[in-house]
Each structure stands twice: as structure tokens, then as C-alpha cells.
mmCIF file of C-alpha atoms in Angstrom:
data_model
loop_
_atom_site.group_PDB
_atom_site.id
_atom_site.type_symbol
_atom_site.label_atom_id
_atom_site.label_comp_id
_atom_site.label_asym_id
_atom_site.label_seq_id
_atom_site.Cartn_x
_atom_site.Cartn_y
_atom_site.Cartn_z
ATOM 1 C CA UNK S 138 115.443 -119.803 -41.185
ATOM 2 C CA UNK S 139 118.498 -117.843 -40.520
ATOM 3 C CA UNK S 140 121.020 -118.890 -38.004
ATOM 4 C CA UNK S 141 122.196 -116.916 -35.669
ATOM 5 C CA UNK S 142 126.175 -116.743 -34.317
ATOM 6 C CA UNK S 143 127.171 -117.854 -31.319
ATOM 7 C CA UNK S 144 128.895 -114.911 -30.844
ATOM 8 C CA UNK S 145 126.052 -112.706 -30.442
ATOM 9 C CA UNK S 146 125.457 -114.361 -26.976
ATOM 10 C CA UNK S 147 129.242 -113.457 -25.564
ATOM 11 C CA UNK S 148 128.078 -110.022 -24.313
ATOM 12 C CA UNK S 149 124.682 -110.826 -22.880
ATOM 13 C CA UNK S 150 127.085 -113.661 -21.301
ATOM 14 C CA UNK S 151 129.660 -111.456 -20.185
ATOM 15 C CA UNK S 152 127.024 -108.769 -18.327
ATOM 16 C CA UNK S 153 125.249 -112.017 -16.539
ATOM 17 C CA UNK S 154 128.532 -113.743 -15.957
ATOM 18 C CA UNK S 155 129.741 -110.507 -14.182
ATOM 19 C CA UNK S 156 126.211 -109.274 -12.247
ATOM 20 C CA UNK S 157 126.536 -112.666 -10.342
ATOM 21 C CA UNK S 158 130.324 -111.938 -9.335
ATOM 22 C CA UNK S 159 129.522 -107.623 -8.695
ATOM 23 C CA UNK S 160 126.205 -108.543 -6.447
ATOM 24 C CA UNK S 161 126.041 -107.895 -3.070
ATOM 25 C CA UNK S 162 124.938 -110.915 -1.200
ATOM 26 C CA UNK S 163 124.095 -110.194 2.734
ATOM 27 C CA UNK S 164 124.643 -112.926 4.790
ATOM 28 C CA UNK S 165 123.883 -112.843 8.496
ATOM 29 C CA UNK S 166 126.518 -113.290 11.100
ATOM 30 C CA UNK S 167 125.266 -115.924 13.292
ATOM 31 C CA UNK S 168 122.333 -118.554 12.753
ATOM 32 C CA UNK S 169 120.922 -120.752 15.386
ATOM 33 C CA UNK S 170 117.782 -122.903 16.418
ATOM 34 C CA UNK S 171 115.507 -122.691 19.503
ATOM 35 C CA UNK S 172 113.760 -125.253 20.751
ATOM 36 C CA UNK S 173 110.053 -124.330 20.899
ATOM 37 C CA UNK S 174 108.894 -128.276 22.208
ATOM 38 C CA UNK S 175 110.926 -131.355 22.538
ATOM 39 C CA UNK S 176 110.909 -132.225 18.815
ATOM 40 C CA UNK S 177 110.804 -128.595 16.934
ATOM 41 C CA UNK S 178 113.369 -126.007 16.440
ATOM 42 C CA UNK S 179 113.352 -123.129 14.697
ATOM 43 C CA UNK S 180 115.929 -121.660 13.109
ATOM 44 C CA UNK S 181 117.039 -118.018 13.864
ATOM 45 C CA UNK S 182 119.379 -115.813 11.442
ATOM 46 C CA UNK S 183 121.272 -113.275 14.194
ATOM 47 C CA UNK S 184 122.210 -110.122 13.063
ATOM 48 C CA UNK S 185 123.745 -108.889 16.296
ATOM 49 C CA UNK S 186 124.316 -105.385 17.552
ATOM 50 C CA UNK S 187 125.092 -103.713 21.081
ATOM 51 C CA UNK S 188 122.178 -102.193 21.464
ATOM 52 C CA UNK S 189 118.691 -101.835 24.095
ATOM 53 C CA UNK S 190 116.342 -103.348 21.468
ATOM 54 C CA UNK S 191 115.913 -106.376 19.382
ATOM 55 C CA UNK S 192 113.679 -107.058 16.390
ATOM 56 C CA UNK S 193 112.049 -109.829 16.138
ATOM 57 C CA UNK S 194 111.726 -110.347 12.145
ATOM 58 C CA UNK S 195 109.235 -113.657 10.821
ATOM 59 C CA UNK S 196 109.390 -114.142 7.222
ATOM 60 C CA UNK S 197 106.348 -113.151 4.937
ATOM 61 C CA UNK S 198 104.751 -116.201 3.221
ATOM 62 C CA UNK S 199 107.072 -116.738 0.237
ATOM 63 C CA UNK S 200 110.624 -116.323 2.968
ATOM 64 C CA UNK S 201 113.140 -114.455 3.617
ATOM 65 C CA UNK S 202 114.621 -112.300 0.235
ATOM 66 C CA UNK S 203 118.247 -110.439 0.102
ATOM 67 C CA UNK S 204 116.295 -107.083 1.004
ATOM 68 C CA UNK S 205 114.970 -108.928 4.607
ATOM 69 C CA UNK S 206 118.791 -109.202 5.202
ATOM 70 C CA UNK S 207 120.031 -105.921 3.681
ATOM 71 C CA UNK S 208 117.713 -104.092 5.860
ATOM 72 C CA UNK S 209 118.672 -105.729 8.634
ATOM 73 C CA UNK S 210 122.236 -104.769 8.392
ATOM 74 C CA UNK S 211 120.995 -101.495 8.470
ATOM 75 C CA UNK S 212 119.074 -101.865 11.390
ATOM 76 C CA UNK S 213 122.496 -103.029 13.540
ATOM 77 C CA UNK S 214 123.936 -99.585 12.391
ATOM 78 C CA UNK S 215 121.683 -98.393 14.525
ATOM 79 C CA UNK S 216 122.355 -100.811 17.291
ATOM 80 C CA UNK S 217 119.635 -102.940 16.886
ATOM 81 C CA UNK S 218 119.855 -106.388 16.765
ATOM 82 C CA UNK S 219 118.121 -108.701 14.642
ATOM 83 C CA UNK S 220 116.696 -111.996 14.405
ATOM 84 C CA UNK S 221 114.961 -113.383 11.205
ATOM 85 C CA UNK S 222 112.804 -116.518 11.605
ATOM 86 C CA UNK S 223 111.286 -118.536 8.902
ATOM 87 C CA UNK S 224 108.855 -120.283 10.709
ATOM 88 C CA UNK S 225 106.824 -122.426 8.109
ATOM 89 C CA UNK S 226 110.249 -123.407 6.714
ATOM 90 C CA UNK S 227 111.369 -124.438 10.032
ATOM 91 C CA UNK S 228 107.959 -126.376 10.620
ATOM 92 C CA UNK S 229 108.805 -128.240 6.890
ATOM 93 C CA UNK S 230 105.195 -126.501 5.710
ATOM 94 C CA UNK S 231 105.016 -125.347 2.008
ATOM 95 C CA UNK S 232 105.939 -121.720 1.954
ATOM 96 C CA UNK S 233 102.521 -120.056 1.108
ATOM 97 C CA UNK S 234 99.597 -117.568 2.773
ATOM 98 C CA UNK S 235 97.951 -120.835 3.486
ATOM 99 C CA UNK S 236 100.741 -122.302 6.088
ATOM 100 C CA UNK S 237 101.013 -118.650 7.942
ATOM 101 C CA UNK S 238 97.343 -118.359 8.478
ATOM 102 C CA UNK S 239 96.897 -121.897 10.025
ATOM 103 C CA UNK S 240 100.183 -120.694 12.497
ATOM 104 C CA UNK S 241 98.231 -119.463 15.687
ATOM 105 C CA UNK S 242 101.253 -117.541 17.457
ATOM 106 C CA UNK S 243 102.565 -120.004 19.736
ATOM 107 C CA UNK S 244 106.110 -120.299 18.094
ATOM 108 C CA UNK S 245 106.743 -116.893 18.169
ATOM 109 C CA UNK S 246 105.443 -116.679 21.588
ATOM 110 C CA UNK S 247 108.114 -119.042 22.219
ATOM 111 C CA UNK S 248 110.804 -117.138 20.240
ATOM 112 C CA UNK S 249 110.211 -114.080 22.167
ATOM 113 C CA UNK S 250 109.961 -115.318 25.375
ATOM 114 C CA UNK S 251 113.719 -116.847 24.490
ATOM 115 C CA UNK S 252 115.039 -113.636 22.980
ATOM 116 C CA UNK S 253 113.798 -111.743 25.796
ATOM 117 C CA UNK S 254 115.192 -114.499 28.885
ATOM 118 C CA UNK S 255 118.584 -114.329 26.584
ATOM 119 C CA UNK S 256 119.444 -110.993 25.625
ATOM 120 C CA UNK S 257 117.264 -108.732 28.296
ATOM 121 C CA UNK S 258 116.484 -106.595 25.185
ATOM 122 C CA UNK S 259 113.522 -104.565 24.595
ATOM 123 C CA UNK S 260 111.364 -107.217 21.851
ATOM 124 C CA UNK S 261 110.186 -105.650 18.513
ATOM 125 C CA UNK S 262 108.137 -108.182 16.756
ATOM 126 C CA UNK S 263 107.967 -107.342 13.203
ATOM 127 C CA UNK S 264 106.452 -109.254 10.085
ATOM 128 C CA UNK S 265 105.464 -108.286 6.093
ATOM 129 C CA UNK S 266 102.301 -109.251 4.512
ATOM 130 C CA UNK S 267 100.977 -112.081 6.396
ATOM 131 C CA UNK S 268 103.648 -112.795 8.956
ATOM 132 C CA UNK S 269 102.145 -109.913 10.511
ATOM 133 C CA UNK S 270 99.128 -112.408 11.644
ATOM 134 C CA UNK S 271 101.848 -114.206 13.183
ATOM 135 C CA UNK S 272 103.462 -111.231 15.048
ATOM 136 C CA UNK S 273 100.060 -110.013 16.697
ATOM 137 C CA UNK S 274 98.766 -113.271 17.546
ATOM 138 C CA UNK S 275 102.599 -114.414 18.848
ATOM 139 C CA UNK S 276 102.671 -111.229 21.234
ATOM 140 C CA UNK S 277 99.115 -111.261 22.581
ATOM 141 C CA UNK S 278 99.980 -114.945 23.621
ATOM 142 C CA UNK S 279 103.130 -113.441 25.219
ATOM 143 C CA UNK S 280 101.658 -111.190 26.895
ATOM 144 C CA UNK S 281 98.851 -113.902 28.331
ATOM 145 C CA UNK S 282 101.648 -116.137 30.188
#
């Protein structure tokens, strides 16, 4: 069996070494909890912005991924704010369909009856693949209270 050099790894290495250090990690500017019931928060990534409206973003089944956050940032260009809410990670569930589907909308009720008291914005609820179950049953118990 022929060994191979050490050396042959330096340049496969070097180009990881240096995609870690040239990536563009998005961050958001503010993170916070609300408190849904005495003994459950949920944790809110703020992505703030001066304008009339404010998305409401809940994280597909599997979280919240660098293009969640990169198109937020976007979205505040535009003067829209955001918040991004994991709920299922906030509720200590396993991240899954399973966990999103059992969720039947009263957290994000909550979370957009806060944003809305808080920030007098116009409320956008938004959610990807099966967060979206979340989103419509979260604003048709909204719109009930």
C-alpha cells in the first residue's frame, strides 16, 4: 500500500482553513425572550429597522440556517424589521416535522400579540416548510381574542 505525504493535505488545508476566516456569518443585532406563560419564554432574534411593518419569521423544522438571517438583513434594507423565533428550540422539543405539527399556534399567538402591543407595527407572520402550520394556526388564534 503506498503512503501518501502529508504534504498533499497543506492545500486542501489551506482553502478550508481560509473559507472559515473569508465566510460571511450574519448575526442579528438584538436577541431577547418573551414570556408566553409564567414558566416559558421564547427566544426572539431582532433584526430591527425603522419601518411600518414587522415580520414575524418561525423557524422551519430543522432551525434557523445563515440564509434565515442573510435574508433578513435584507429585509431591514427595506425597513422592515425582523424577528426570528425558534419555537421548538425554545420549548426544549427535538427539532423535527414531528414537534411543529403537535405546536397548535398558541405561542405565536402570543408572540404577535407582543410584537404588535410593542412596536405598533403592521405583523407579517411568515414560516418555511412546516412552520407555516404554525403561522396560520398562530394568526387565526390571533385574530379569535
Amino acid at each position: 500500500m503506498k503512503k501518501i505525504s502529508p504534504l498533499l493535505y497543506l492545500p486542501l488545508l489551506a482553502v478550508l482553513t481560509s473559507s472559515i476566516f473569508i465566510s460571511k456569518v450574519t448575526f442579528a443585532e438584538d436577541e431577547f425572550t418573551v414570556a408566553v406563560s409564567p414558566d416559558i419564554d421564547i427566544t426572539v432574534e431582532q433584526f430591527p429597522a425603522k419601518g411600518k411593518h414587522l415580520v414575524l419569521w418561525l423557524a422551519p423544522e430543522y432551525g434557523l440556517r445563515e440564509g434565515h438571517r442573510s435574508l433578513a438583513r435584507l429585509l431591514t434594507q427595506q425597513d422592515i424589521e425582523v424577528w426570528q423565533a425558534n419555537i421548538v428550540e425554545s420549548l426544549f422539543l427535538p427539532q423535527g416535522t414531528g414537534s411543529l405539527k403537535k405546536l397548535n399556534g398558541k405561542y405565536v399567538a402570543d408572540l404577535i400579540q407582543y410584537a404588535h402591543k410593542t412596536t405598533g407595527k403592521k405583523i407579517i407572520v411568515l414560516g418555511d416548510s412546516y412552520a407555516s402550520l404554525s403561522a396560520l394556526r398562530g394568526a387565526h388564534q390571533w385574530q379569535q381574542r
